[in-house]
Amino acid sequence: MIYKILKKDFAKKKIINSAVFLFIMLSALLMAAGTNMLIELSNSLDYLFEEASAPHFVQYHSGSIDQNEIVQWSAENSLVEKQQIGEMINIEGANTYINSSESEKDTVMDMAFVKQNESFDFLLDLNNQKIELDKGEIAVPIYYMQKRNLSAGDQLIIKNERQELSFTIKNFVRDVQMNPSIISSKRFVVSESDFETLKNNFGELEYLISFQLNNIEQLNNFNNQYSSSNLPQKGPTIDIELLQLLNSLTDGLIAAVVILISILLNLIALLCLRFIIILTIEEDYKDIGVMKAVGIFQSDIKKIYLSKYIIIALTASLSGYLLSLLVNKVFSKNIMLYIGSAPKTFIQSILALISALLIALIVIGFSLIILRRLAKISAVEAMRMGSTVNTISNKSRFSLFKNNIIPTNIFLGIRDVLIRFKLYAILFFVFILSTFIIILPMNFLNTISSSEMVSYMGMVKSDIIMDLRQSDNIQERFKEIQNYLKNDPDVEKSNSYITSKFEIINADGYRENIYLETGDFSVFPIDYIAGSAPLLDNEIALSYLSAEEQSKNVGDTLELIIDEASRTMIVTGIYQDITNGGKTAKADIRPDYETAVWYNININVNKNIKDKVSEYENIFNEVKIYDIGDYFMQTFGTTIDQLRLLMFTAVIIALLVTVLITSLFLKTLIAKDRSQIAIKKSIGISEKDIKIEYLTKSLVILNTAIIIGTIISNTLGQKIVSTALSIIGAPRIEFVINPLEAYILSPLIMITAVTVTALLSIKSIKEFSISDINAE
Amino acid sequence: MNNILETNNLCKTYLVNNRQYHILKNINLTVKEGEFISVMGPSGSGKSTLLYNISGMDKMTAGEVNFGGEKLSEMSENELSELRLNKMGFVFQQINLLKNLGIIDNIIISAYMAGHKNKDLIKDRALNLMKKTGIIDLADNEITQVSGGQLQRAAICRALINSPQILFGDEPTGALNSSAAEDVMQVFHDINQEGTTVLLVTHDVKIAAQSERILYMLDGNIEGEYIMDKYNYLEDDLKERESRLTKWLLNMGF
Ligand SMILES: Nc1ncnc2c1ncn2[C@@H]1O[C@H](COP(=O)(O)OP(=O)(O)OP(=O)(O)O)[C@@H](O)[C@H]1O
Ligand SMILES: [Mg+2]
């Protein structure tokens, strides 16, 4: 009997059993692959950092330096183990031709040419070996290898009006500092003699002043010591923690998403499982009653059912794991290429298997919980009724007899959803999930591409933004432009802001660096999440992350070092900022030109913005000029593109899952309702009416789910995004919602998908006939 | 009198495991409007199959069925539904009420589906039928909360709710004790009086003796028919009709 029941069950619910198998398998596959990625990532990253002997602290500096001063300072500093000064030649993309007759003038990257370092921060080849080159040879960053599809032996040419240098690509560069594509500069390696030639003929020189410390714990300390020294600091700094973060960001994120999808799939598998178990118990109700009546123990009955789910869960997750072994290469391709591979320990190699088995364990535990309802079945009732329907109370509340308005077929559909809701729960959850998966990225994308993003970037709102590049005569140029704008009648208002590095006294009493933007913040508005703009010269506004770090609120005071003297500043406002690590400040004080990093001018014009932008571009070359829309495309362009891709992927995945589950569900449901449908047909209810009833069921659930899913994504989803973004400095995101897309288009797509799927899935209603049913 | 139903060499063959089973073999049957007919015969002789095929629920294999001058084989699935809904009433051997609907809903569903505008009229008619069959107190019950005989009576009410031109009853009194069966027969005679044609399948001589024509089925054929006067329950002696019919049935080998 046990065997018979199991066999019947497998055969009868072939489709949905296979679906559960499939979902568990995919879930286990992704879980194992995601786990493997994370292991691979951390493992390989450690290995790479060791092989390359990564620097702990690097100061980029453009301008002249005094080598001796740096060497001496390092020698006297007890924290420093090694110190090194590297040179980097930045060459315009327009002068560079990589295996092509087209130059790289459109590249978003800064192309930096270097020679191999001597004591640390080595540039490695694809086998993690130190790159050594002869004259005429070059090693190209992996980024370009992928982008331009390069192989060893290809040519790279650097030329300007005066000179042309030709290189043969010998190798590709794995670079701890600049590997990730999110870092906007890339290092090319050339031989020492070629480096000298380049230095004399092309580009601007930039210095990399790098350090390795005795004790990495002292990094913050060292950072403060360096910034309070007189050593060169015209340019950004990075440290090993940031390098680790940047190197693992993309792949870490992908791994996280893969694991998240795995969890979602597992959730769907569990819901399917719950659906099958409820159905099976309902169908076998009579048999279960008979088994109980003849004295088979409750626990034995449970075992019969459980054994089936144990078999499914274990085989599915094991096959998922085995498949993951095949696809691991695909998932880890990027890691292998950019970071390289490293030997794995035993624990590391079985961790993925364990994670896959975890999925099986969850499934089995879940089945156990649902199977508890077997205990509630009474033998006599089961045999007498042969069905669990009597467990539903207050059915008469939704009596057809009392319905005078709604068309009967639609009424029957709604009624069934209400009284058998448990059965429909799976469809409901999946629809909510799908709506969420579609709407959330849509809203996020819409928000990030809207001009509202200004307020999350701690930026001044204006029509045009000018961004001056660092150069020796930057201050004069800055003045020039300001004067020009003063006399331009098209300019409604303009104001300039200079961001310099200042020091504050932190909570522990130490000095700490902060990017402080100086200027008059009453001219252009900024959005504050608390307080208002700093107006007096003892007032300061802090970014959200700065305020968090210093635990300051509006009204608190903060010590700021100005000209080596401490000034007590009052915090007047807190704003959101996701730029520069999110830790910035604003105050209307005199800028420190020695440490100035950015020079910006904001302009509002009373003419066509685009025209003015091109006009200014012609007058002030070497100044980056954007209108506000362009600015976002520049800064977020790639993010927006990636998000858009993510959104489309999400829409497709959500639709696929929706279609799959709808079809599975309805096919199983009408198979279960087979005899009822045949009876309806026999007393003369038309196929059309029955189909409308089933379609109504799907759409009632879908529409409710869409409403709930939309509300959830606008509330909980917004919270999740805000929480995630608070890490980078914007804790209070408000979705900018495009009502056409979010409230009309996406529901319409879902409704269409579900309607079409439903109609196709219930086609077999046609074949149900009373004579077959009665013969059973 | 017009013929409401005619079959012409009606055949039904089931295919089970690639073997053909001829269940109905060239049935030629004519039913006049207003007639009261019983079909008798041993178990498995094809009585239920005959009802399914002449009511268009099942697809015949060969031959033709004419209902009210129209050929069933030429009607679409929708037209057949429409026909069953409005012009035919059916009481199943297996009762076949809908599990998820209560008693009263099971009875009115066909009328609601037929799109009758006046729902109060439907409700009145339903309550009236339930009163006549003696289940009026069960209107609000679920179908799991009543006895087998009560279910059968609810199924009869359902069959009659749309005032069909013909009523097919497959053992409509099978689950009933004799007094309940009498009530039900009373209802059948009443609707027959009002013009509804009645065609019953029964094993019960007492039921069959109340009809004006009795068909005897054997192995998919109509082996013979026995004709009596229309039964008048006030005047006629049922016992006498029973003994006449029994004699005939014994002759047929029943
Ligand atoms: N759907 C079907 N598929 C195959 N064979 C069937 C089917 N329905 C009925 N039969 C067969 O057809 C024959 C006649 O069945 P039917 O139900 O018409 O008999 P019956 O005369 O109504 O018997 P009873 O008096 O027991 O109700 C039986 O042998 C039965 O097994
Ligand atoms: Mg029968």
CSV table of C-alpha atoms in Angstrom, one decimal, chain B:
chain,number,residue,atom,x,y,z
B,1,MET,CA,-47.9,13.8,-30.8
B,2,ASN,CA,-44.4,14.8,-32.0
B,3,ASN,CA,-41.3,12.9,-31.4
B,4,ILE,CA,-39.1,14.8,-29.0
B,5,LEU,CA,-36.2,12.3,-29.3
B,6,GLU,CA,-35.2,9.8,-32.0
B,7,THR,CA,-32.1,7.7,-32.3
B,8,ASN,CA,-31.0,6.1,-35.5
B,9,ASN,CA,-28.6,3.1,-35.2
B,10,LEU,CA,-26.9,4.7,-32.2
B,11,CYS,CA,-23.6,3.0,-31.4
B,12,LYS,CA,-21.1,3.6,-28.7
B,13,THR,CA,-17.8,1.8,-28.5
B,14,TYR,CA,-15.2,2.3,-25.7
B,15,LEU,CA,-11.6,1.7,-26.4
B,16,VAL,CA,-9.8,0.2,-23.3
B,17,ASN,CA,-6.2,-0.9,-23.6
B,18,ASN,CA,-6.6,-1.1,-27.4
B,19,ARG,CA,-9.6,-3.4,-27.2
B,20,GLN,CA,-13.0,-2.3,-28.4
B,21,TYR,CA,-16.0,-2.7,-26.2
B,22,HIS,CA,-19.3,-2.3,-28.0
B,23,ILE,CA,-21.6,-1.0,-25.3
B,24,LEU,CA,-24.5,0.3,-27.5
B,25,LYS,CA,-25.3,-1.6,-30.6
B,26,ASN,CA,-27.5,0.1,-33.2
B,27,ILE,CA,-30.1,1.5,-30.9
B,28,ASN,CA,-33.2,2.7,-32.5
B,29,LEU,CA,-35.4,4.5,-30.0
B,30,THR,CA,-38.3,7.0,-30.4
B,31,VAL,CA,-39.6,9.1,-27.6
B,32,LYS,CA,-42.8,11.0,-28.0
B,33,GLU,CA,-43.4,14.4,-26.4
B,34,GLY,CA,-45.0,13.9,-22.9
B,35,GLU,CA,-44.2,10.2,-22.7
B,36,PHE,CA,-43.2,8.5,-19.4
B,37,ILE,CA,-40.7,5.8,-20.1
B,38,SER,CA,-38.7,3.4,-18.0
B,39,VAL,CA,-35.5,1.5,-19.1
B,40,MET,CA,-34.7,-1.7,-17.3
B,41,GLY,CA,-32.0,-4.3,-17.7
B,42,PRO,CA,-29.2,-6.0,-15.9
B,43,SER,CA,-26.2,-4.2,-14.6
B,44,GLY,CA,-23.7,-3.4,-17.3
B,45,SER,CA,-26.2,-3.7,-20.1
B,46,GLY,CA,-25.5,0.0,-21.2
B,47,LYS,CA,-28.4,1.9,-19.6
B,48,SER,CA,-26.4,4.8,-18.3
B,49,THR,CA,-24.4,4.9,-21.4
B,50,LEU,CA,-27.6,5.2,-23.4
B,51,LEU,CA,-28.6,8.2,-21.3
B,52,TYR,CA,-25.3,9.9,-21.7
B,53,ASN,CA,-25.3,9.5,-25.4
B,54,ILE,CA,-28.9,10.7,-26.1
B,55,SER,CA,-28.3,13.7,-23.9
B,56,GLY,CA,-25.2,14.7,-25.7
B,57,MET,CA,-22.9,14.4,-22.7
B,58,ASP,CA,-20.9,11.7,-24.4
B,59,LYS,CA,-19.9,11.5,-28.0
B,60,MET,CA,-21.6,8.7,-29.9
B,61,THR,CA,-19.4,6.5,-32.0
B,62,ALA,CA,-21.9,6.1,-34.9
B,63,GLY,CA,-25.5,6.7,-35.8
B,64,GLU,CA,-27.5,9.7,-35.0
B,65,VAL,CA,-29.6,11.3,-32.2
B,66,ASN,CA,-32.3,13.8,-33.1
B,67,PHE,CA,-33.6,16.1,-30.4
B,68,GLY,CA,-36.5,18.4,-31.2
B,69,GLY,CA,-35.7,18.0,-34.8
B,70,GLU,CA,-32.0,18.8,-34.5
B,71,LYS,CA,-29.1,16.4,-35.0
B,72,LEU,CA,-26.8,16.2,-32.0
B,73,SER,CA,-23.8,15.2,-34.1
B,74,GLU,CA,-24.0,18.5,-35.9
B,75,MET,CA,-24.2,20.6,-32.8
B,76,SER,CA,-21.2,22.4,-31.4
B,77,GLU,CA,-20.0,21.8,-27.8
B,78,ASN,CA,-21.6,25.2,-26.9
B,79,GLU,CA,-24.9,24.4,-28.4
B,80,LEU,CA,-24.9,21.0,-26.6
B,81,SER,CA,-24.3,22.8,-23.3
B,82,GLU,CA,-27.0,25.2,-24.0
B,83,LEU,CA,-29.4,22.3,-24.9
B,84,ARG,CA,-28.6,20.4,-21.7
B,85,LEU,CA,-28.8,23.5,-19.6
B,86,ASN,CA,-32.2,24.7,-20.8
B,87,LYS,CA,-34.1,21.8,-22.3
B,88,MET,CA,-32.8,18.7,-20.4
B,89,GLY,CA,-32.7,17.7,-16.8
B,90,PHE,CA,-30.5,15.0,-15.6
B,91,VAL,CA,-30.4,13.0,-12.4
B,92,PHE,CA,-27.2,10.9,-12.1
B,93,GLN,CA,-26.8,7.4,-10.6
B,94,GLN,CA,-23.8,8.8,-8.7
B,95,ILE,CA,-25.7,11.9,-7.8
B,96,ASN,CA,-22.8,14.2,-8.8
B,97,LEU,CA,-23.5,17.3,-6.8
B,98,LEU,CA,-20.8,19.9,-6.6
B,99,LYS,CA,-18.7,19.5,-3.5
B,100,ASN,CA,-17.9,23.1,-2.8
B,101,LEU,CA,-21.4,24.4,-3.0
B,102,GLY,CA,-24.2,24.1,-0.4
B,103,ILE,CA,-27.5,22.3,-1.2
B,104,ILE,CA,-29.4,25.4,-2.3
B,105,ASP,CA,-26.5,26.6,-4.4
B,106,ASN,CA,-26.3,23.3,-6.1
B,107,ILE,CA,-29.9,23.5,-7.1
B,108,ILE,CA,-29.9,27.1,-8.4
B,109,ILE,CA,-26.6,27.1,-10.2
B,110,SER,CA,-28.0,25.9,-13.5
B,111,ALA,CA,-30.7,28.5,-13.4
B,112,TYR,CA,-28.2,31.3,-12.6
B,113,MET,CA,-25.9,30.1,-15.4
B,114,ALA,CA,-28.8,30.0,-17.8
B,115,GLY,CA,-28.9,33.7,-17.3
B,116,HIS,CA,-32.4,34.1,-16.0
B,117,LYS,CA,-32.9,37.7,-15.1
B,118,ASN,CA,-35.4,37.3,-12.3
B,119,LYS,CA,-33.4,35.7,-9.5
B,120,ASP,CA,-36.3,35.9,-7.0
B,121,LEU,CA,-38.4,33.7,-9.3
B,122,ILE,CA,-35.5,31.1,-9.4
B,123,LYS,CA,-35.2,31.1,-5.7
B,124,ASP,CA,-39.0,30.6,-5.2
B,125,ARG,CA,-39.0,27.8,-7.7
B,126,ALA,CA,-36.0,26.1,-5.9
B,127,LEU,CA,-37.6,26.4,-2.5
B,128,ASN,CA,-40.9,25.0,-4.0
B,129,LEU,CA,-39.1,22.0,-5.4
B,130,MET,CA,-37.3,21.4,-2.2
B,131,LYS,CA,-40.6,21.5,-0.3
B,132,LYS,CA,-42.2,19.0,-2.7
B,133,THR,CA,-39.2,16.6,-2.3
B,134,GLY,CA,-39.1,17.1,1.4
B,135,ILE,CA,-35.7,18.6,1.8
B,136,ILE,CA,-36.7,22.2,2.5
B,137,ASP,CA,-35.1,22.2,5.9
B,138,LEU,CA,-31.7,21.4,4.4
B,139,ALA,CA,-31.4,24.5,2.2
B,140,ASP,CA,-28.4,25.9,4.1
B,141,ASN,CA,-26.6,22.6,4.6
B,142,GLU,CA,-23.3,21.6,3.0
B,143,ILE,CA,-23.6,18.5,0.9
B,144,THR,CA,-21.4,16.6,3.4
B,145,GLN,CA,-24.0,17.3,6.1
B,146,VAL,CA,-26.9,15.3,4.6
B,147,SER,CA,-27.8,11.7,3.9
B,148,GLY,CA,-27.4,9.9,0.6
B,149,GLY,CA,-31.2,9.9,0.0
B,150,GLN,CA,-31.4,13.7,0.7
B,151,LEU,CA,-28.6,14.2,-1.8
B,152,GLN,CA,-30.5,12.3,-4.4
B,153,ARG,CA,-33.5,14.5,-3.9
B,154,ALA,CA,-31.4,17.7,-4.1
B,155,ALA,CA,-30.0,16.3,-7.4
B,156,ILE,CA,-33.6,15.9,-8.6
B,157,CYS,CA,-34.4,19.5,-7.7
B,158,ARG,CA,-31.4,20.6,-9.6
B,159,ALA,CA,-32.5,18.7,-12.7
B,160,LEU,CA,-35.9,20.3,-12.6
B,161,ILE,CA,-34.9,23.9,-11.8
B,162,ASN,CA,-34.9,25.1,-15.4
B,163,SER,CA,-38.2,23.4,-16.3
B,164,PRO,CA,-36.7,21.0,-18.8
B,165,GLN,CA,-38.6,19.6,-21.8
B,166,ILE,CA,-37.2,16.1,-20.9
B,167,LEU,CA,-36.0,14.6,-17.7
B,168,PHE,CA,-33.5,11.8,-17.7
B,169,GLY,CA,-33.3,9.9,-14.4
B,170,ASP,CA,-30.6,7.3,-13.8
B,171,GLU,CA,-31.9,5.3,-10.8
B,172,PRO,CA,-33.3,8.5,-9.3
B,173,THR,CA,-34.8,6.6,-6.5
B,174,GLY,CA,-31.9,4.2,-5.9
B,175,ALA,CA,-31.0,5.7,-2.5
B,176,LEU,CA,-34.5,6.3,-1.3
B,177,ASN,CA,-36.8,4.4,1.0
B,178,SER,CA,-40.2,3.6,-0.4
B,179,SER,CA,-42.0,6.6,1.1
B,180,ALA,CA,-39.4,9.1,-0.1
B,181,ALA,CA,-39.4,7.3,-3.5
B,182,GLU,CA,-43.2,7.8,-3.6
B,183,ASP,CA,-42.8,11.5,-3.0
B,184,VAL,CA,-40.3,11.8,-5.8
B,185,MET,CA,-42.4,9.8,-8.2
B,186,GLN,CA,-45.2,12.2,-7.3
B,187,VAL,CA,-43.1,15.0,-8.5
B,188,PHE,CA,-42.3,13.2,-11.7
B,189,HIS,CA,-45.9,12.5,-12.4
B,190,ASP,CA,-46.8,16.2,-11.8
B,191,ILE,CA,-44.2,17.5,-14.2
B,192,ASN,CA,-45.2,14.8,-16.7
B,193,GLN,CA,-48.8,16.0,-16.4
B,194,GLU,CA,-47.5,19.5,-17.2
B,195,GLY,CA,-46.0,18.2,-20.4
B,196,THR,CA,-42.4,17.2,-19.5
B,197,THR,CA,-41.2,14.0,-21.0
B,198,VAL,CA,-39.7,11.6,-18.5
B,199,LEU,CA,-37.2,8.8,-19.1
B,200,LEU,CA,-36.1,6.8,-16.1
B,201,VAL,CA,-33.6,4.0,-15.7
B,202,THR,CA,-34.6,1.8,-12.8
B,203,HIS,CA,-34.2,-1.7,-11.3
B,204,ASP,CA,-37.3,-1.3,-9.3
B,205,VAL,CA,-40.4,-2.9,-10.8
B,206,LYS,CA,-42.6,-0.7,-8.6
B,207,ILE,CA,-41.1,2.4,-10.2
B,208,ALA,CA,-41.2,1.0,-13.8
B,209,ALA,CA,-44.8,0.0,-13.3
B,210,GLN,CA,-45.8,3.6,-13.1
B,211,SER,CA,-44.6,4.4,-16.6
B,212,GLU,CA,-46.5,4.0,-19.9
B,213,ARG,CA,-43.7,2.2,-21.8
B,214,ILE,CA,-40.9,-0.1,-20.5
B,215,LEU,CA,-37.8,-0.8,-22.5
B,216,TYR,CA,-35.7,-3.9,-21.7
B,217,MET,CA,-32.0,-3.5,-22.4
B,218,LEU,CA,-29.5,-6.4,-22.7
B,219,ASP,CA,-25.9,-6.3,-23.9
B,220,GLY,CA,-26.3,-3.0,-25.6
B,221,ASN,CA,-29.5,-3.8,-27.4
B,222,ILE,CA,-33.1,-2.9,-26.7
B,223,GLU,CA,-34.5,-6.4,-26.4
B,224,GLY,CA,-38.1,-5.6,-26.1
B,225,GLU,CA,-40.7,-3.1,-25.0
B,226,TYR,CA,-43.9,-3.3,-22.9
B,227,ILE,CA,-46.7,-0.8,-23.3
B,228,MET,CA,-49.2,0.1,-20.7
B,229,ASP,CA,-51.7,2.9,-20.2
B,230,LYS,CA,-50.6,6.1,-18.7
B,231,TYR,CA,-50.5,5.6,-15.0
B,232,ASN,CA,-53.1,7.5,-13.0
B,233,TYR,CA,-52.1,7.3,-9.3
B,234,LEU,CA,-55.5,8.2,-8.0
B,235,GLU,CA,-57.4,5.4,-9.9
B,236,ASP,CA,-55.0,2.7,-11.1
B,237,ASP,CA,-54.1,-0.4,-9.2
B,238,LEU,CA,-50.3,-0.3,-9.0
B,239,LYS,CA,-50.1,-3.9,-7.7
B,240,GLU,CA,-51.9,-5.2,-10.7
B,241,ARG,CA,-49.6,-3.3,-13.1
B,242,GLU,CA,-46.5,-4.6,-11.2
B,243,SER,CA,-47.6,-8.2,-11.6
B,244,ARG,CA,-48.2,-7.8,-15.3
B,245,LEU,CA,-44.8,-6.2,-15.8
B,246,THR,CA,-43.1,-8.8,-13.7
B,247,LYS,CA,-44.5,-11.5,-15.8
B,248,TRP,CA,-43.2,-9.8,-18.9
B,249,LEU,CA,-39.8,-9.2,-17.4
B,250,LEU,CA,-39.6,-12.9,-16.4
B,251,ASN,CA,-40.4,-13.7,-20.0
B,252,MET,CA,-37.6,-11.5,-21.2
B,253,GLY,CA,-35.2,-13.4,-18.8
B,254,PHE,CA,-34.7,-10.7,-16.2
